Amino acid sequence: MVIKPSELTPLSTIKLVELLEEANLPAGTVNLVLGPGSRVGTALVEHPGVDLISFTGGLDAGQKVMAAAARDIKKVTLELGGKNPNIIFNDTDFDTVVDNALTAAFVHSGQVCSAGSRLIVHDEIHDRFVSELARRAELIQLGDGLDPNSECGPLASAEHRENVERHIAQGVAEGARLVAGGQRPTDEALLAGNFLRPTVFADCERTMDIVREEVFGPVVTIERFSTEEEAIFLANDTEYGLAGAVWTNDASRAQRVAEQLRHGTVWINDYHPYLPQAEWGGFGKSGLGRENGLQGLNEYRETRHIYQNINPAPARWFKGQGTRSR
């Protein structure tokens, strides 16, 4: 195995490899290379000694990996982006669902492929929900990840923050109503970091780019629905299909909706639990194959069939084969 982490966030992978060495894993079993994807990642993908490429990242990079792997017919698993719906019916506990909607959207500053970045809220609670979510979003404490008082950290790079800001400006231009965040913090202690205030858009329509494109930052959009069928339609109206959630106290409705969502993981009355025994992966442009679970393990296996005849005899299929040649 050869691991190539993102050049922006390599430290956790380096530490993992150090721990594997401490555990006396045989030398050469797991190898680590560092560097930019455009050079090091490309070399790995194109190397003839590589049998399987397991890639986690954005859609554009995933398409390039898949195209490069196709030249040598290499096996590929892709865990790509998502524009993940979080459906909220009017019969769920209001405080609980607002709290979890914040976590779904803003944990790790929204830099999570499965972030609940697309809220779909029932008409009856929509206005109250928008107001309360915006109020709480403004209270989120930004800061250094090593500070125990911090609730939300910076974005991965200055370039990425600028990209998220372009998405925000685009959302405003499209007519979405900015009700929280949308700008850099003014706190002097945060000016040196790539921080961005948690951002909430209301009055969003499914055709808007801010609703359809993955932002991968602290940005959440809110759409509204009136019927169960409309909620399902909106949730599935995406090129992606990684994860989603449904919040309701009606157990039958929860199962009906979950069964109709075209997303690799569907949570009911929760968001963001990840289990090593549960397969993880997406539909559509969210990727190929699965991680975790038995199916995830099987991605790293090759299946073959060995047949042995324990009593071989002449088949007599062709005429004239019944006599021995002289």
CSV table of C-alpha atoms in Angstrom, one decimal:
chain,number,residue,atom,x,y,z
A,1,MET,CA,0.0,0.0,0.0
A,2,VAL,CA,1.2,3.5,-0.9
A,3,ILE,CA,-0.6,6.5,0.8
A,4,LYS,CA,-0.5,10.0,-0.7
A,5,PRO,CA,-2.3,12.5,1.6
A,6,SER,CA,-3.4,15.9,0.5
A,7,GLU,CA,-0.4,18.3,0.4
A,8,LEU,CA,-2.5,20.7,2.5
A,9,THR,CA,-3.4,18.3,5.3
A,10,PRO,CA,-0.7,15.6,5.6
A,11,LEU,CA,-0.1,15.6,9.3
A,12,SER,CA,-2.7,13.1,10.4
A,13,THR,CA,-1.6,10.6,7.8
A,14,ILE,CA,2.1,11.0,8.8
A,15,LYS,CA,1.1,10.3,12.4
A,16,LEU,CA,-0.8,7.2,11.3
A,17,VAL,CA,2.2,5.8,9.5
A,18,GLU,CA,4.3,6.5,12.6
A,19,LEU,CA,1.9,4.5,14.7
A,20,LEU,CA,2.0,1.6,12.3
A,21,GLU,CA,5.8,1.6,12.6
A,22,GLU,CA,5.5,1.5,16.4
A,23,ALA,CA,3.2,-1.5,16.0
A,24,ASN,CA,6.0,-3.3,14.1
A,25,LEU,CA,4.1,-3.5,10.9
A,26,PRO,CA,6.6,-5.2,8.4
A,27,ALA,CA,8.7,-2.7,6.6
A,28,GLY,CA,7.3,-1.9,3.1
A,29,THR,CA,3.8,-3.0,3.9
A,30,VAL,CA,2.5,0.6,4.1
A,31,ASN,CA,4.5,3.3,2.4
A,32,LEU,CA,4.0,7.1,2.5
A,33,VAL,CA,4.8,9.6,-0.2
A,34,LEU,CA,4.3,13.4,0.1
A,35,GLY,CA,3.9,16.1,-2.5
A,36,PRO,CA,1.4,17.7,-4.9
A,37,GLY,CA,-1.3,15.7,-6.5
A,38,SER,CA,-0.4,17.0,-9.9
A,39,ARG,CA,3.0,15.5,-9.8
A,40,VAL,CA,3.1,12.7,-7.1
A,41,GLY,CA,-0.5,11.7,-7.4
A,42,THR,CA,-0.3,11.5,-11.1
A,43,ALA,CA,2.9,9.3,-10.9
A,44,LEU,CA,1.1,6.9,-8.6
A,45,VAL,CA,-2.0,6.6,-10.7
A,46,GLU,CA,0.0,6.0,-13.9
A,47,HIS,CA,2.5,3.6,-12.4
A,48,PRO,CA,2.2,0.1,-14.0
A,49,GLY,CA,2.8,-1.5,-10.6
A,50,VAL,CA,-0.3,-0.1,-9.1
A,51,ASP,CA,-3.3,-2.5,-9.3
A,52,LEU,CA,-6.0,-0.5,-7.4
A,53,ILE,CA,-6.5,3.2,-6.9
A,54,SER,CA,-8.6,4.3,-4.0
A,55,PHE,CA,-9.1,8.1,-4.2
A,56,THR,CA,-10.9,10.5,-1.9
A,57,GLY,CA,-11.3,14.1,-3.1
A,58,GLY,CA,-13.2,16.4,-5.4
A,59,LEU,CA,-15.1,15.6,-8.5
A,60,ASP,CA,-12.6,17.2,-11.0
A,61,ALA,CA,-9.6,15.3,-9.5
A,62,GLY,CA,-11.7,12.1,-9.4
A,63,GLN,CA,-12.5,12.4,-13.1
A,64,LYS,CA,-8.8,12.8,-13.9
A,65,VAL,CA,-7.9,9.7,-11.8
A,66,MET,CA,-10.5,7.6,-13.5
A,67,ALA,CA,-9.4,8.7,-16.9
A,68,ALA,CA,-5.7,7.9,-16.1
A,69,ALA,CA,-6.6,4.5,-14.6
A,70,ALA,CA,-8.6,3.6,-17.7
A,71,ARG,CA,-5.5,3.5,-19.9
A,72,ASP,CA,-4.2,0.4,-18.0
A,73,ILE,CA,-7.7,-0.9,-17.0
A,74,LYS,CA,-6.9,-0.4,-13.3
A,75,LYS,CA,-9.5,-1.0,-10.6
A,76,VAL,CA,-10.7,2.3,-9.1
A,77,THR,CA,-12.7,3.3,-6.1
A,78,LEU,CA,-13.7,7.0,-5.8
A,79,GLU,CA,-15.1,8.8,-2.8
A,80,LEU,CA,-15.9,12.2,-4.2
A,81,GLY,CA,-18.2,15.1,-3.3
A,82,GLY,CA,-21.7,15.6,-2.2
A,83,LYS,CA,-24.5,18.1,-2.0
A,84,ASN,CA,-26.2,16.4,0.8
A,85,PRO,CA,-29.9,16.9,1.7
A,86,ASN,CA,-31.1,17.2,5.3
A,87,ILE,CA,-34.9,16.9,5.3
A,88,ILE,CA,-36.8,18.3,8.3
A,89,PHE,CA,-40.4,17.5,8.8
A,90,ASN,CA,-42.6,19.6,11.2
A,91,ASP,CA,-43.2,16.9,13.7
A,92,THR,CA,-39.7,16.6,15.1
A,93,ASP,CA,-38.3,18.2,18.2
A,94,PHE,CA,-37.4,21.8,17.1
A,95,ASP,CA,-34.5,22.4,19.4
A,96,THR,CA,-32.9,19.0,18.6
A,97,VAL,CA,-33.2,19.4,14.9
A,98,VAL,CA,-31.8,23.0,14.8
A,99,ASP,CA,-28.9,21.9,17.0
A,100,ASN,CA,-28.1,18.9,14.7
A,101,ALA,CA,-28.5,20.9,11.6
A,102,LEU,CA,-25.7,23.2,12.8
A,103,THR,CA,-23.5,20.2,13.4
A,104,ALA,CA,-24.4,18.7,10.0
A,105,ALA,CA,-23.4,21.9,8.1
A,106,PHE,CA,-20.6,23.4,10.1
A,107,VAL,CA,-18.5,20.7,11.7
A,108,HIS,CA,-14.9,21.1,10.4
A,109,SER,CA,-16.1,24.4,8.9
A,110,GLY,CA,-18.1,22.4,6.4
A,111,GLN,CA,-15.0,20.8,4.9
A,112,VAL,CA,-16.7,17.3,4.9
A,113,CYS,CA,-17.8,15.5,1.8
A,114,SER,CA,-21.0,14.4,3.5
A,115,ALA,CA,-21.8,17.8,5.2
A,116,GLY,CA,-25.5,18.5,5.5
A,117,SER,CA,-25.2,21.6,3.3
A,118,ARG,CA,-28.7,21.5,1.9
A,119,LEU,CA,-31.5,21.9,4.3
A,120,ILE,CA,-35.0,21.1,3.1
A,121,VAL,CA,-37.5,22.3,5.7
A,122,HIS,CA,-41.3,21.9,6.0
A,123,ASP,CA,-43.4,25.0,5.3
A,124,GLU,CA,-45.0,25.0,8.8
A,125,ILE,CA,-41.7,25.5,10.7
A,126,HIS,CA,-39.7,27.1,7.9
A,127,ASP,CA,-39.7,30.7,9.0
A,128,ARG,CA,-39.1,29.9,12.6
A,129,PHE,CA,-36.3,27.5,11.7
A,130,VAL,CA,-34.5,30.0,9.4
A,131,SER,CA,-34.5,32.6,12.2
A,132,GLU,CA,-33.3,30.3,14.9
A,133,LEU,CA,-30.6,28.6,12.7
A,134,ALA,CA,-29.2,32.0,11.7
A,135,ARG,CA,-29.2,33.2,15.3
A,136,ARG,CA,-27.3,30.2,16.5
A,137,ALA,CA,-24.9,30.3,13.5
A,138,GLU,CA,-23.8,33.8,14.4
A,139,LEU,CA,-22.9,32.5,17.9
A,140,ILE,CA,-20.5,29.8,16.7
A,141,GLN,CA,-17.0,30.5,18.2
A,142,LEU,CA,-14.2,30.5,15.6
A,143,GLY,CA,-10.7,29.8,16.7
A,144,ASP,CA,-7.5,27.7,16.7
A,145,GLY,CA,-8.2,24.0,16.7
A,146,LEU,CA,-5.9,23.6,19.7
A,147,ASP,CA,-8.0,26.0,21.7
A,148,PRO,CA,-10.7,24.0,23.6
A,149,ASN,CA,-13.1,27.0,23.3
A,150,SER,CA,-13.0,26.9,19.6
A,151,GLU,CA,-16.1,25.4,17.9
A,152,CYS,CA,-15.1,26.0,14.2
A,153,GLY,CA,-11.7,26.3,12.7
A,154,PRO,CA,-10.2,27.8,9.5
A,155,LEU,CA,-10.5,26.7,6.0
A,156,ALA,CA,-7.7,24.6,4.6
A,157,SER,CA,-6.0,27.3,2.6
A,158,ALA,CA,-6.3,30.9,1.5
A,159,GLU,CA,-7.1,29.8,-2.0
A,160,HIS,CA,-9.9,27.6,-0.8
A,161,ARG,CA,-11.4,30.4,1.3
A,162,GLU,CA,-11.5,32.6,-1.8
A,163,ASN,CA,-13.3,29.9,-3.7
A,164,VAL,CA,-15.9,29.6,-1.0
A,165,GLU,CA,-16.3,33.3,-1.0
A,166,ARG,CA,-17.0,33.2,-4.8
A,167,HIS,CA,-19.7,30.7,-4.1
A,168,ILE,CA,-21.2,33.0,-1.5
A,169,ALA,CA,-21.1,36.0,-3.9
A,170,GLN,CA,-22.8,33.8,-6.6
A,171,GLY,CA,-25.5,32.9,-4.2
A,172,VAL,CA,-26.3,36.5,-3.4
A,173,ALA,CA,-26.3,37.3,-7.1
A,174,GLU,CA,-28.7,34.5,-7.8
A,175,GLY,CA,-31.2,35.9,-5.3
A,176,ALA,CA,-30.7,33.7,-2.3
A,177,ARG,CA,-31.2,35.7,1.0
A,178,LEU,CA,-28.1,35.8,3.2
A,179,VAL,CA,-29.3,35.6,6.8
A,180,ALA,CA,-26.0,34.8,8.6
A,181,GLY,CA,-22.3,35.0,8.0
A,182,GLY,CA,-20.9,35.4,4.5
A,183,GLN,CA,-17.8,37.2,5.5
A,184,ARG,CA,-14.5,37.0,7.2
A,185,PRO,CA,-14.4,37.6,11.0
A,186,THR,CA,-13.2,40.9,12.2
A,187,ASP,CA,-11.6,39.6,15.4
A,188,GLU,CA,-7.9,40.6,15.3
A,189,ALA,CA,-6.8,37.3,16.7
A,190,LEU,CA,-8.3,35.5,13.6
A,191,LEU,CA,-7.0,37.8,10.9
A,192,ALA,CA,-4.0,35.7,10.2
A,193,GLY,CA,-6.0,32.5,9.6
A,194,ASN,CA,-8.2,31.4,6.8
A,195,PHE,CA,-11.4,31.9,8.7
A,196,LEU,CA,-14.9,32.5,7.4
A,197,ARG,CA,-18.1,33.0,9.3
A,198,PRO,CA,-20.7,30.2,9.2
A,199,THR,CA,-23.0,31.2,6.4
A,200,VAL,CA,-26.8,30.6,6.0
A,201,PHE,CA,-28.8,31.2,2.9
A,202,ALA,CA,-32.6,31.3,2.9
A,203,ASP,CA,-35.2,31.6,0.1
A,204,CYS,CA,-33.2,29.1,-2.0
A,205,GLU,CA,-34.4,27.5,-5.2
A,206,ARG,CA,-33.3,24.1,-6.5
A,207,THR,CA,-32.1,25.7,-9.7
A,208,MET,CA,-29.6,27.9,-8.0
A,209,ASP,CA,-25.9,27.1,-8.3
A,210,ILE,CA,-25.4,27.7,-4.6
A,211,VAL,CA,-27.9,24.8,-4.1
A,212,ARG,CA,-26.5,22.5,-6.7
A,213,GLU,CA,-22.7,22.9,-6.5
A,214,GLU,CA,-20.6,21.5,-3.7
A,215,VAL,CA,-19.0,24.4,-1.8
A,216,PHE,CA,-17.0,22.4,0.8
A,217,GLY,CA,-17.1,25.2,3.3
A,218,PRO,CA,-19.2,26.6,6.1
A,219,VAL,CA,-22.2,27.4,3.9
A,220,VAL,CA,-25.8,25.9,4.2
A,221,THR,CA,-28.8,26.6,2.0
A,222,ILE,CA,-32.4,26.3,3.0
A,223,GLU,CA,-35.3,25.2,0.7
A,224,ARG,CA,-38.9,24.6,1.7
A,225,PHE,CA,-41.4,21.9,1.0
A,226,SER,CA,-45.0,21.1,1.8
A,227,THR,CA,-45.5,17.4,1.0
A,228,GLU,CA,-43.5,14.2,1.5
A,229,GLU,CA,-43.3,13.7,-2.2
A,230,GLU,CA,-41.9,17.2,-2.8
A,231,ALA,CA,-39.2,16.6,-0.1
A,232,ILE,CA,-38.1,13.4,-1.8
A,233,PHE,CA,-38.0,15.1,-5.2
A,234,LEU,CA,-35.9,17.9,-3.9
A,235,ALA,CA,-33.5,15.7,-2.0
A,236,ASN,CA,-32.9,13.5,-5.1
A,237,ASP,CA,-32.6,16.5,-7.5
A,238,THR,CA,-28.8,16.4,-7.5
A,239,GLU,CA,-25.9,15.0,-9.6
A,240,TYR,CA,-24.5,13.7,-6.3
A,241,GLY,CA,-25.7,11.0,-4.0
A,242,LEU,CA,-23.3,10.5,-1.0
A,243,ALA,CA,-25.4,11.0,2.1
A,244,GLY,CA,-28.6,12.5,3.4
A,245,ALA,CA,-30.9,12.6,6.4
A,246,VAL,CA,-34.6,12.7,7.3
A,247,TRP,CA,-35.9,14.1,10.6
A,248,THR,CA,-39.4,13.0,11.7
A,249,ASN,CA,-41.2,11.4,14.6
A,250,ASP,CA,-43.3,9.3,12.2
A,251,ALA,CA,-41.5,6.0,12.0
A,252,SER,CA,-43.4,4.9,8.9
A,253,ARG,CA,-42.7,8.2,7.1
A,254,ALA,CA,-39.0,7.9,8.0
A,255,GLN,CA,-38.7,4.5,6.4
A,256,ARG,CA,-40.7,5.6,3.3
A,257,VAL,CA,-38.5,8.6,2.7
A,258,ALA,CA,-35.2,6.8,3.5
A,259,GLU,CA,-36.0,4.0,1.0
A,260,GLN,CA,-36.6,6.5,-1.8
A,261,LEU,CA,-33.5,8.7,-1.3
A,262,ARG,CA,-30.8,7.9,-3.9
A,263,HIS,CA,-27.9,8.4,-1.5
A,264,GLY,CA,-25.3,5.9,-0.3
A,265,THR,CA,-26.0,6.7,3.4
A,266,VAL,CA,-29.3,7.8,4.8
A,267,TRP,CA,-29.5,8.8,8.5
A,268,ILE,CA,-32.8,8.9,10.3
A,269,ASN,CA,-33.0,11.5,13.1
A,270,ASP,CA,-29.3,11.9,13.2
A,271,TYR,CA,-26.4,13.3,11.1
A,272,HIS,CA,-22.7,12.4,10.8
A,273,PRO,CA,-22.4,9.0,12.6
A,274,TYR,CA,-19.9,6.9,10.7
A,275,LEU,CA,-19.5,3.2,11.5
A,276,PRO,CA,-16.5,1.0,10.3
A,277,GLN,CA,-18.8,-1.9,9.8
A,278,ALA,CA,-21.2,0.1,7.6
A,279,GLU,CA,-20.4,0.5,3.9
A,280,TRP,CA,-19.7,4.1,2.8
A,281,GLY,CA,-19.9,5.5,-0.7
A,282,GLY,CA,-22.2,7.4,-3.1
A,283,PHE,CA,-24.4,7.3,-6.1
A,284,GLY,CA,-24.0,9.4,-9.2
A,285,LYS,CA,-21.1,11.8,-9.2
A,286,SER,CA,-20.3,11.0,-5.6
A,287,GLY,CA,-18.1,8.1,-6.7
A,288,LEU,CA,-17.7,4.5,-7.4
A,289,GLY,CA,-17.3,1.5,-5.0
A,290,ARG,CA,-17.5,1.5,-1.2
A,291,GLU,CA,-15.3,2.0,1.8
A,292,ASN,CA,-15.8,0.2,5.1
A,293,GLY,CA,-17.8,-2.9,5.8
A,294,LEU,CA,-17.4,-6.2,4.0
A,295,GLN,CA,-18.0,-4.6,0.6
A,296,GLY,CA,-15.3,-2.0,1.4
A,297,LEU,CA,-12.8,-4.8,2.2
A,298,ASN,CA,-13.8,-6.7,-1.0
A,299,GLU,CA,-12.8,-3.6,-3.1
A,300,TYR,CA,-9.2,-4.6,-2.2
A,301,ARG,CA,-9.6,-8.2,-3.2
A,302,GLU,CA,-9.5,-10.0,-6.6
A,303,THR,CA,-11.9,-12.9,-7.1
A,304,ARG,CA,-10.8,-15.9,-9.1
A,305,HIS,CA,-12.2,-19.4,-9.7
A,306,ILE,CA,-10.1,-22.6,-9.6
A,307,TYR,CA,-11.7,-25.7,-10.9
A,308,GLN,CA,-10.3,-29.2,-10.5
A,309,ASN,CA,-11.7,-32.4,-12.1
A,310,ILE,CA,-10.9,-35.3,-9.7
A,311,ASN,CA,-11.8,-38.0,-12.2
A,312,PRO,CA,-10.7,-36.9,-15.7
A,313,ALA,CA,-11.8,-39.1,-18.7
A,314,PRO,CA,-12.0,-38.7,-22.5
A,315,ALA,CA,-14.9,-36.4,-23.4
A,316,ARG,CA,-15.7,-38.1,-26.7
A,317,TRP,CA,-17.0,-34.8,-28.1
A,318,PHE,CA,-15.4,-35.1,-31.5
A,319,LYS,CA,-16.0,-38.1,-33.9
A,320,GLY,CA,-13.1,-40.4,-34.5
A,321,GLN,CA,-11.6,-39.8,-31.0
A,322,GLY,CA,-12.6,-43.2,-29.7
A,323,THR,CA,-9.5,-45.1,-31.0
A,324,ARG,CA,-5.9,-44.7,-30.0
A,325,SER,CA,-3.6,-43.4,-32.7
A,326,ARG,CA,-0.8,-45.8,-33.8
